[in-house]
Amino acid sequence: MKKSYVSKVAIGLCFSILVSGCGEKKKGDTETADDSKQKETMTEASRTWAEKLGWPAGKKVIMLHADDIGMCPEANEAAEKQLVDGVIQSAAVMIPCPNAEEFISWAVNNPKMDVGLHLTLTSEWKTYRWGTVTPHEEVPGLLDPDKKMWHSVLQVVENASAAEVEKEIRAQIEQSIAWGHRPDHIDSHMGTLFGHPSFMEVYVKVAQEYGIPANIIDLSNPMVVKEFRDKGYPLTDEVVEMVKGYTLPKLDYFSSAPKGETYEEKIANFKTLVQSLDPGLTEIIFHPSVLTDNLKSITGSWQQREWEFTMFSDPDLIQFFKDEGIIFTNWQEIMERFEQMDK
């Protein structure tokens, strides 16, 4: 039953999950051809995705990724400036939101910028809200009594079917394409697509059918699996088996910009996060916005969002990245490297 997973859903974090298998080495006094092949397989499994994609071993390869773009003019303005200035690498648009089309138009005119979709199944704010791209009568389980998307992930899990979820995320991708932009990647607003195995199944299926990489974490590291399970994500055996066949590139890790009581504390917390990362390919999400009275009327998180617009242009943080030897990338480059892996 779907509701058996409800208590395990983690809300407000955009990430996806993938588990890769690894074999156990056979014992013996001599190494057979099978032993050699298995050792090679195990060595490959131990390599990070950054290494598999051609970056040097031991390096931290990071994507600074702006979420919630298209939600309001303030988010669009912030992301456009950050991308043009080159202080972030990627952004994702919420297609059902009021200012999505204008950002997609900007992406069409700036094709070298990495712009994907923040697939949206919730409308979380009190008064600033949106409905589905799909006609309402076709996806009633995705809508609350006000004909807006549900406020929370839990409500979506309780009320929507996987078929409705699939119809809506396909509609959002097709809307972007109709506006002229094929998304560079897809991910999940508030992590809703990971709230139930049936939702994840359609998410993975749609990503592979379109050939658009999803924000999928390689959880072949048992410690990473444990970490996200401890946070409440339903990484059931069913999910583990379901996603083993995912064929597009994966992330080694995923995180989000920490909060801070002051701007200085937020910078310090971000530095601590980066220093804590293991080598590999990591996406760090945040929600930048230009500060206006309109933004303050939408969300109580306006101060964090304004700081997340400012901080990546901060010379102190830029120098920190240089001192740490951070390599930056985006989904466009990841796919280019991925397509070269088997050549």
Tab-separated table of C-alpha atoms in Angstrom:
chain	number	residue	atom	x	y	z
A	1	MET	CA	0.000	0.000	0.000
A	2	LYS	CA	1.222	3.515	-0.818
A	3	LYS	CA	0.453	4.893	2.610
A	4	SER	CA	2.898	2.514	4.255
A	5	TYR	CA	5.654	4.713	2.853
A	6	VAL	CA	4.207	8.046	3.956
A	7	SER	CA	6.005	8.265	7.295
A	8	LYS	CA	9.324	7.728	5.511
A	9	VAL	CA	9.036	10.585	3.047
A	10	ALA	CA	11.535	13.399	3.569
A	11	ILE	CA	10.201	16.827	2.563
A	12	GLY	CA	11.929	19.857	1.045
A	13	LEU	CA	15.029	18.189	-0.403
A	14	CYS	CA	15.542	17.611	-4.134
A	15	PHE	CA	17.510	14.477	-4.800
A	16	SER	CA	17.228	11.126	-6.503
A	17	ILE	CA	18.456	7.629	-5.759
A	18	LEU	CA	20.315	4.847	-7.478
A	19	VAL	CA	22.027	1.774	-6.112
A	20	SER	CA	24.706	-0.154	-7.991
A	21	GLY	CA	25.620	-3.748	-7.157
A	22	CYS	CA	29.081	-5.016	-6.353
A	23	GLY	CA	30.383	-8.558	-6.281
A	24	GLU	CA	32.251	-10.559	-3.685
A	25	LYS	CA	35.706	-11.739	-4.722
A	26	LYS	CA	36.117	-15.485	-5.007
A	27	LYS	CA	38.677	-17.180	-2.800
A	28	GLY	CA	41.447	-19.366	-4.181
A	29	ASP	CA	45.188	-19.869	-4.438
A	30	THR	CA	45.336	-18.856	-8.081
A	31	GLU	CA	43.576	-16.172	-10.050
A	32	THR	CA	41.317	-17.515	-12.779
A	33	ALA	CA	39.920	-15.570	-15.720
A	34	ASP	CA	36.693	-15.195	-13.764
A	35	ASP	CA	38.666	-13.874	-10.780
A	36	SER	CA	40.396	-11.326	-12.984
A	37	LYS	CA	37.126	-10.197	-14.519
A	38	GLN	CA	35.507	-9.907	-11.116
A	39	LYS	CA	38.444	-7.901	-9.780
A	40	GLU	CA	38.091	-5.544	-12.735
A	41	THR	CA	34.367	-5.197	-12.036
A	42	MET	CA	35.001	-4.441	-8.373
A	43	THR	CA	37.685	-1.889	-9.260
A	44	GLU	CA	35.239	-0.181	-11.636
A	45	ALA	CA	32.537	-0.160	-8.954
A	46	SER	CA	34.919	1.499	-6.492
A	47	ARG	CA	35.660	4.386	-8.861
A	48	THR	CA	33.660	7.557	-8.387
A	49	TRP	CA	31.482	8.843	-11.182
A	50	ALA	CA	33.847	11.780	-11.459
A	51	GLU	CA	36.625	9.293	-12.307
A	52	LYS	CA	34.423	7.302	-14.671
A	53	LEU	CA	33.641	10.517	-16.530
A	54	GLY	CA	37.327	11.336	-16.908
A	55	TRP	CA	38.170	13.691	-14.059
A	56	PRO	CA	41.310	12.990	-11.972
A	57	ALA	CA	41.038	10.583	-9.046
A	58	GLY	CA	40.760	12.223	-5.664
A	59	LYS	CA	39.227	15.475	-6.934
A	60	LYS	CA	35.990	17.083	-5.787
A	61	VAL	CA	33.894	17.889	-8.860
A	62	ILE	CA	30.959	20.118	-7.920
A	63	MET	CA	27.874	21.503	-9.612
A	64	LEU	CA	26.359	24.589	-7.956
A	65	HIS	CA	22.717	24.223	-8.975
A	66	ALA	CA	19.928	26.807	-8.644
A	67	ASP	CA	16.450	25.424	-7.904
A	68	ASP	CA	12.965	27.015	-8.006
A	69	ILE	CA	13.660	29.071	-11.120
A	70	GLY	CA	10.524	30.306	-12.867
A	71	MET	CA	8.718	30.522	-9.535
A	72	CYS	CA	8.887	34.319	-9.532
A	73	PRO	CA	10.696	37.173	-11.337
A	74	GLU	CA	13.184	37.474	-8.484
A	75	ALA	CA	14.389	33.896	-8.926
A	76	ASN	CA	14.759	34.355	-12.682
A	77	GLU	CA	16.788	37.537	-12.334
A	78	ALA	CA	19.108	35.933	-9.792
A	79	ALA	CA	19.744	32.770	-11.816
A	80	GLU	CA	20.303	34.624	-15.075
A	81	LYS	CA	22.976	36.822	-13.508
A	82	GLN	CA	24.685	33.928	-11.707
A	83	LEU	CA	24.812	31.801	-14.866
A	84	VAL	CA	26.073	34.647	-17.061
A	85	ASP	CA	28.699	35.592	-14.485
A	86	GLY	CA	29.810	31.958	-14.332
A	87	VAL	CA	29.584	31.744	-10.537
A	88	ILE	CA	27.123	28.830	-10.719
A	89	GLN	CA	26.873	26.035	-13.247
A	90	SER	CA	23.250	24.903	-13.547
A	91	ALA	CA	19.611	25.821	-12.915
A	92	ALA	CA	16.214	24.107	-13.044
A	93	VAL	CA	12.829	25.592	-13.938
A	94	MET	CA	9.437	24.884	-12.341
A	95	ILE	CA	7.275	24.691	-15.468
A	96	PRO	CA	3.844	25.115	-13.768
A	97	CYS	CA	4.918	28.410	-12.147
A	98	PRO	CA	4.005	31.906	-13.347
A	99	ASN	CA	7.423	32.967	-14.653
A	100	ALA	CA	8.598	29.680	-16.168
A	101	GLU	CA	8.033	30.534	-19.814
A	102	GLU	CA	10.089	33.714	-19.635
A	103	PHE	CA	13.073	31.816	-18.222
A	104	ILE	CA	12.727	29.078	-20.825
A	105	SER	CA	12.766	31.820	-23.484
A	106	TRP	CA	15.978	33.110	-21.929
A	107	ALA	CA	17.431	29.574	-22.064
A	108	VAL	CA	16.554	29.319	-25.774
A	109	ASN	CA	18.573	32.479	-26.378
A	110	ASN	CA	21.440	31.242	-24.192
A	111	PRO	CA	21.926	27.615	-25.294
A	112	LYS	CA	25.332	27.227	-23.635
A	113	MET	CA	23.725	27.729	-20.232
A	114	ASP	CA	22.788	24.519	-18.428
A	115	VAL	CA	19.022	24.676	-17.822
A	116	GLY	CA	16.872	21.740	-16.768
A	117	LEU	CA	13.476	21.176	-15.194
A	118	HIS	CA	12.602	21.100	-11.513
A	119	LEU	CA	9.700	18.684	-12.010
A	120	THR	CA	6.948	20.075	-9.821
A	121	LEU	CA	4.141	18.198	-8.071
A	122	THR	CA	3.595	20.450	-5.046
A	123	SER	CA	2.588	24.064	-4.469
A	124	GLU	CA	3.883	24.729	-0.981
A	125	TRP	CA	3.346	28.422	-0.238
A	126	LYS	CA	0.292	29.730	1.598
A	127	THR	CA	-1.049	32.172	-0.980
A	128	TYR	CA	1.345	32.078	-3.979
A	129	ARG	CA	0.308	28.889	-5.730
A	130	TRP	CA	-0.060	27.032	-9.035
A	131	GLY	CA	-1.853	24.078	-10.594
A	132	THR	CA	-0.892	21.367	-13.063
A	133	VAL	CA	0.166	21.666	-16.692
A	134	THR	CA	-2.067	18.688	-17.486
A	135	PRO	CA	-5.807	19.467	-17.724
A	136	HIS	CA	-7.258	19.210	-14.236
A	137	GLU	CA	-9.821	16.569	-15.077
A	138	GLU	CA	-7.038	14.188	-16.184
A	139	VAL	CA	-5.027	14.336	-12.933
A	140	PRO	CA	-7.522	14.926	-10.085
A	141	GLY	CA	-5.269	13.190	-7.558
A	142	LEU	CA	-2.605	15.866	-7.990
A	143	LEU	CA	-4.972	18.696	-7.044
A	144	ASP	CA	-6.316	19.938	-3.732
A	145	PRO	CA	-9.850	21.339	-3.227
A	146	ASP	CA	-8.635	24.715	-4.549
A	147	LYS	CA	-7.480	23.059	-7.801
A	148	LYS	CA	-3.869	23.784	-6.942
A	149	MET	CA	-1.137	21.236	-6.391
A	150	TRP	CA	-0.957	19.861	-2.860
A	151	HIS	CA	1.083	21.762	-0.270
A	152	SER	CA	3.148	18.774	0.874
A	153	VAL	CA	4.860	15.650	-0.404
A	154	LEU	CA	2.819	13.559	2.010
A	155	GLN	CA	-0.428	14.786	0.492
A	156	VAL	CA	0.759	13.875	-3.006
A	157	VAL	CA	1.735	10.370	-1.873
A	158	GLU	CA	-1.651	9.918	-0.180
A	159	ASN	CA	-3.771	11.188	-3.077
A	160	ALA	CA	-2.026	10.798	-6.438
A	161	SER	CA	-1.466	7.724	-8.573
A	162	ALA	CA	1.769	6.924	-10.386
A	163	ALA	CA	-0.117	7.227	-13.680
A	164	GLU	CA	-1.123	10.800	-12.827
A	165	VAL	CA	2.435	11.623	-11.768
A	166	GLU	CA	3.817	10.248	-15.029
A	167	LYS	CA	1.283	12.175	-17.102
A	168	GLU	CA	2.171	15.441	-15.370
A	169	ILE	CA	5.962	15.142	-15.524
A	170	ARG	CA	5.734	14.235	-19.208
A	171	ALA	CA	3.520	17.275	-19.745
A	172	GLN	CA	6.087	19.522	-18.080
A	173	ILE	CA	8.895	18.187	-20.268
A	174	GLU	CA	6.748	18.542	-23.386
A	175	GLN	CA	5.794	22.098	-22.408
A	176	SER	CA	9.451	23.089	-22.194
A	177	ILE	CA	10.132	21.473	-25.566
A	178	ALA	CA	7.108	23.260	-27.065
A	179	TRP	CA	8.529	26.561	-25.785
A	180	GLY	CA	11.740	25.742	-27.635
A	181	HIS	CA	14.058	24.236	-25.004
A	182	ARG	CA	14.889	20.564	-24.563
A	183	PRO	CA	15.848	20.260	-20.886
A	184	ASP	CA	19.482	19.499	-20.100
A	185	HIS	CA	18.442	17.487	-17.023
A	186	ILE	CA	15.504	16.834	-14.695
A	187	ASP	CA	15.089	16.685	-10.925
A	188	SER	CA	12.300	16.705	-8.350
A	189	HIS	CA	10.887	19.687	-6.465
A	190	MET	CA	10.750	18.886	-2.743
A	191	GLY	CA	11.828	15.331	-3.534
A	192	THR	CA	8.244	14.314	-4.300
A	193	LEU	CA	9.241	11.811	-6.968
A	194	PHE	CA	11.083	9.845	-4.303
A	195	GLY	CA	8.166	9.702	-1.905
A	196	HIS	CA	6.987	6.334	-3.180
A	197	PRO	CA	8.595	3.558	-5.270
A	198	SER	CA	5.911	3.828	-7.942
A	199	PHE	CA	6.713	7.528	-8.389
A	200	MET	CA	10.419	6.777	-8.688
A	201	GLU	CA	9.701	4.084	-11.235
A	202	VAL	CA	8.006	6.516	-13.617
A	203	TYR	CA	10.687	9.166	-12.987
A	204	VAL	CA	13.471	6.772	-14.009
A	205	LYS	CA	11.441	5.480	-16.956
A	206	VAL	CA	10.716	8.964	-18.283
A	207	ALA	CA	14.334	10.088	-17.903
A	208	GLN	CA	15.591	7.110	-19.883
A	209	GLU	CA	12.918	7.345	-22.578
A	210	TYR	CA	13.777	10.999	-23.232
A	211	GLY	CA	17.520	10.466	-22.725
A	212	ILE	CA	17.532	13.368	-20.277
A	213	PRO	CA	19.698	12.725	-17.194
A	214	ALA	CA	17.907	12.739	-13.871
A	215	ASN	CA	19.388	13.778	-10.559
A	216	ILE	CA	20.248	10.220	-9.517
A	217	ILE	CA	22.717	9.350	-6.765
A	218	ASP	CA	24.885	6.246	-7.033
A	219	LEU	CA	24.421	4.595	-3.653
A	220	SER	CA	26.871	1.757	-4.126
A	221	ASN	CA	28.630	3.167	-1.066
A	222	PRO	CA	26.854	1.584	1.943
A	223	MET	CA	27.601	4.632	4.089
A	224	VAL	CA	25.730	6.871	1.664
A	225	VAL	CA	22.793	4.457	1.661
A	226	LYS	CA	22.741	4.508	5.463
A	227	GLU	CA	22.916	8.292	5.594
A	228	PHE	CA	19.864	8.812	3.422
A	229	ARG	CA	17.935	5.988	5.044
A	230	ASP	CA	18.614	7.615	8.413
A	231	LYS	CA	17.158	10.835	7.010
A	232	GLY	CA	13.917	8.987	6.267
A	233	TYR	CA	14.130	8.316	2.561
A	234	PRO	CA	12.358	5.048	1.632
A	235	LEU	CA	15.318	3.204	0.152
A	236	THR	CA	13.535	-0.123	0.218
A	237	ASP	CA	14.822	-3.309	-1.382
A	238	GLU	CA	12.151	-2.750	-4.019
A	239	VAL	CA	13.641	0.637	-4.861
A	240	VAL	CA	17.180	-0.740	-4.886
A	241	GLU	CA	16.199	-3.426	-7.383
A	242	MET	CA	14.098	-1.061	-9.454
A	243	VAL	CA	16.847	1.411	-10.220
A	244	LYS	CA	19.788	-0.908	-10.825
A	245	GLY	CA	19.204	-0.722	-14.569
A	246	TYR	CA	19.368	3.063	-14.775
A	247	THR	CA	21.639	3.739	-17.752
A	248	LEU	CA	22.381	7.483	-17.609
A	249	PRO	CA	25.170	9.161	-15.603
A	250	LYS	CA	24.865	9.404	-11.835
A	251	LEU	CA	26.032	11.677	-9.066
A	252	ASP	CA	28.295	10.409	-6.310
A	253	TYR	CA	26.579	12.644	-3.770
A	254	PHE	CA	23.978	15.355	-3.350
A	255	SER	CA	23.504	18.122	-0.790
A	256	SER	CA	21.998	21.562	-0.282
A	257	ALA	CA	23.353	24.897	0.892
A	258	PRO	CA	23.191	25.034	4.708
A	259	LYS	CA	21.264	27.786	6.436
A	260	GLY	CA	22.879	30.450	8.597
A	261	GLU	CA	21.697	32.943	11.174
A	262	THR	CA	23.935	35.554	9.552
A	263	TYR	CA	25.498	35.907	6.109
A	264	GLU	CA	28.931	35.228	7.605
A	265	GLU	CA	27.665	32.075	9.299
A	266	LYS	CA	26.067	30.899	6.069
A	267	ILE	CA	29.373	31.290	4.215
A	268	ALA	CA	31.205	29.458	6.995
A	269	ASN	CA	28.643	26.636	6.963
A	270	PHE	CA	28.973	26.307	3.201
A	271	LYS	CA	32.743	26.045	3.438
A	272	THR	CA	32.358	23.340	6.079
A	273	LEU	CA	30.007	21.416	3.782
A	274	VAL	CA	32.463	21.541	0.866
A	275	GLN	CA	35.369	20.461	3.056
A	276	SER	CA	33.329	17.517	4.361
A	277	LEU	CA	32.657	16.126	0.885
A	278	ASP	CA	34.426	13.021	-0.329
A	279	PRO	CA	36.076	13.131	-3.757
A	280	GLY	CA	33.611	12.575	-6.571
A	281	LEU	CA	30.777	14.256	-8.439
A	282	THR	CA	28.475	16.260	-6.152
A	283	GLU	CA	25.512	18.526	-6.862
A	284	ILE	CA	24.760	21.228	-4.296
A	285	ILE	CA	21.378	22.906	-4.613
A	286	PHE	CA	20.230	26.316	-3.415
A	287	HIS	CA	17.414	28.781	-4.142
A	288	PRO	CA	18.709	32.205	-5.236
A	289	SER	CA	16.479	35.249	-5.494
A	290	VAL	CA	16.852	38.993	-5.743
A	291	LEU	CA	15.380	40.593	-2.636
A	292	THR	CA	12.107	42.501	-3.117
A	293	ASP	CA	8.920	43.081	-1.172
A	294	ASN	CA	7.240	40.621	-3.533
A	295	LEU	CA	9.697	37.879	-2.549
A	296	LYS	CA	9.046	38.626	1.121
A	297	SER	CA	5.318	38.209	0.481
A	298	ILE	CA	5.857	34.767	-1.062
A	299	THR	CA	8.183	32.994	1.341
A	300	GLY	CA	9.603	33.279	4.827
A	301	SER	CA	12.891	31.936	3.458
A	302	TRP	CA	13.549	35.189	1.609
A	303	GLN	CA	16.687	36.053	3.577
A	304	GLN	CA	18.383	32.713	2.869
A	305	ARG	CA	17.434	33.024	-0.802
A	306	GLU	CA	18.868	36.526	-1.064
A	307	TRP	CA	22.120	35.377	0.552
A	308	GLU	CA	22.233	32.445	-1.888
A	309	PHE	CA	22.078	34.993	-4.709
A	310	THR	CA	24.930	37.010	-3.183
A	311	MET	CA	27.310	34.419	-1.765
A	312	PHE	CA	28.606	32.749	-4.927
A	313	SER	CA	29.911	36.088	-6.199
A	314	ASP	CA	31.669	36.715	-2.877
A	315	PRO	CA	35.441	36.974	-3.510
A	316	ASP	CA	36.123	35.168	-0.245
A	317	LEU	CA	34.103	32.111	-1.295
A	318	ILE	CA	35.530	32.171	-4.826
A	319	GLN	CA	39.063	32.152	-3.387
A	320	PHE	CA	38.078	29.320	-1.048
A	321	PHE	CA	37.032	27.190	-4.030
A	322	LYS	CA	40.403	27.875	-5.682
A	323	ASP	CA	42.321	27.024	-2.520
A	324	GLU	CA	40.384	23.752	-2.189
A	325	GLY	CA	41.130	22.795	-5.801
A	326	ILE	CA	37.427	22.422	-6.659
A	327	ILE	CA	36.542	21.483	-10.233
A	328	PHE	CA	33.173	22.769	-11.461
A	329	THR	CA	30.951	21.181	-14.080
A	330	ASN	CA	27.363	21.049	-15.322
A	331	TRP	CA	24.977	18.492	-16.828
A	332	GLN	CA	25.867	19.464	-20.380
A	333	GLU	CA	29.514	18.559	-19.791
A	334	ILE	CA	28.554	15.432	-17.835
A	335	MET	CA	26.530	14.147	-20.795
A	336	GLU	CA	29.310	15.014	-23.261
A	337	ARG	CA	31.780	13.007	-21.181
A	338	PHE	CA	29.265	10.203	-20.670
A	339	GLU	CA	28.710	9.820	-24.403
A	340	GLN	CA	32.486	9.438	-24.863
A	341	MET	CA	32.836	6.717	-22.207
A	342	ASP	CA	32.185	3.794	-24.550
A	343	LYS	CA	33.936	5.212	-27.588
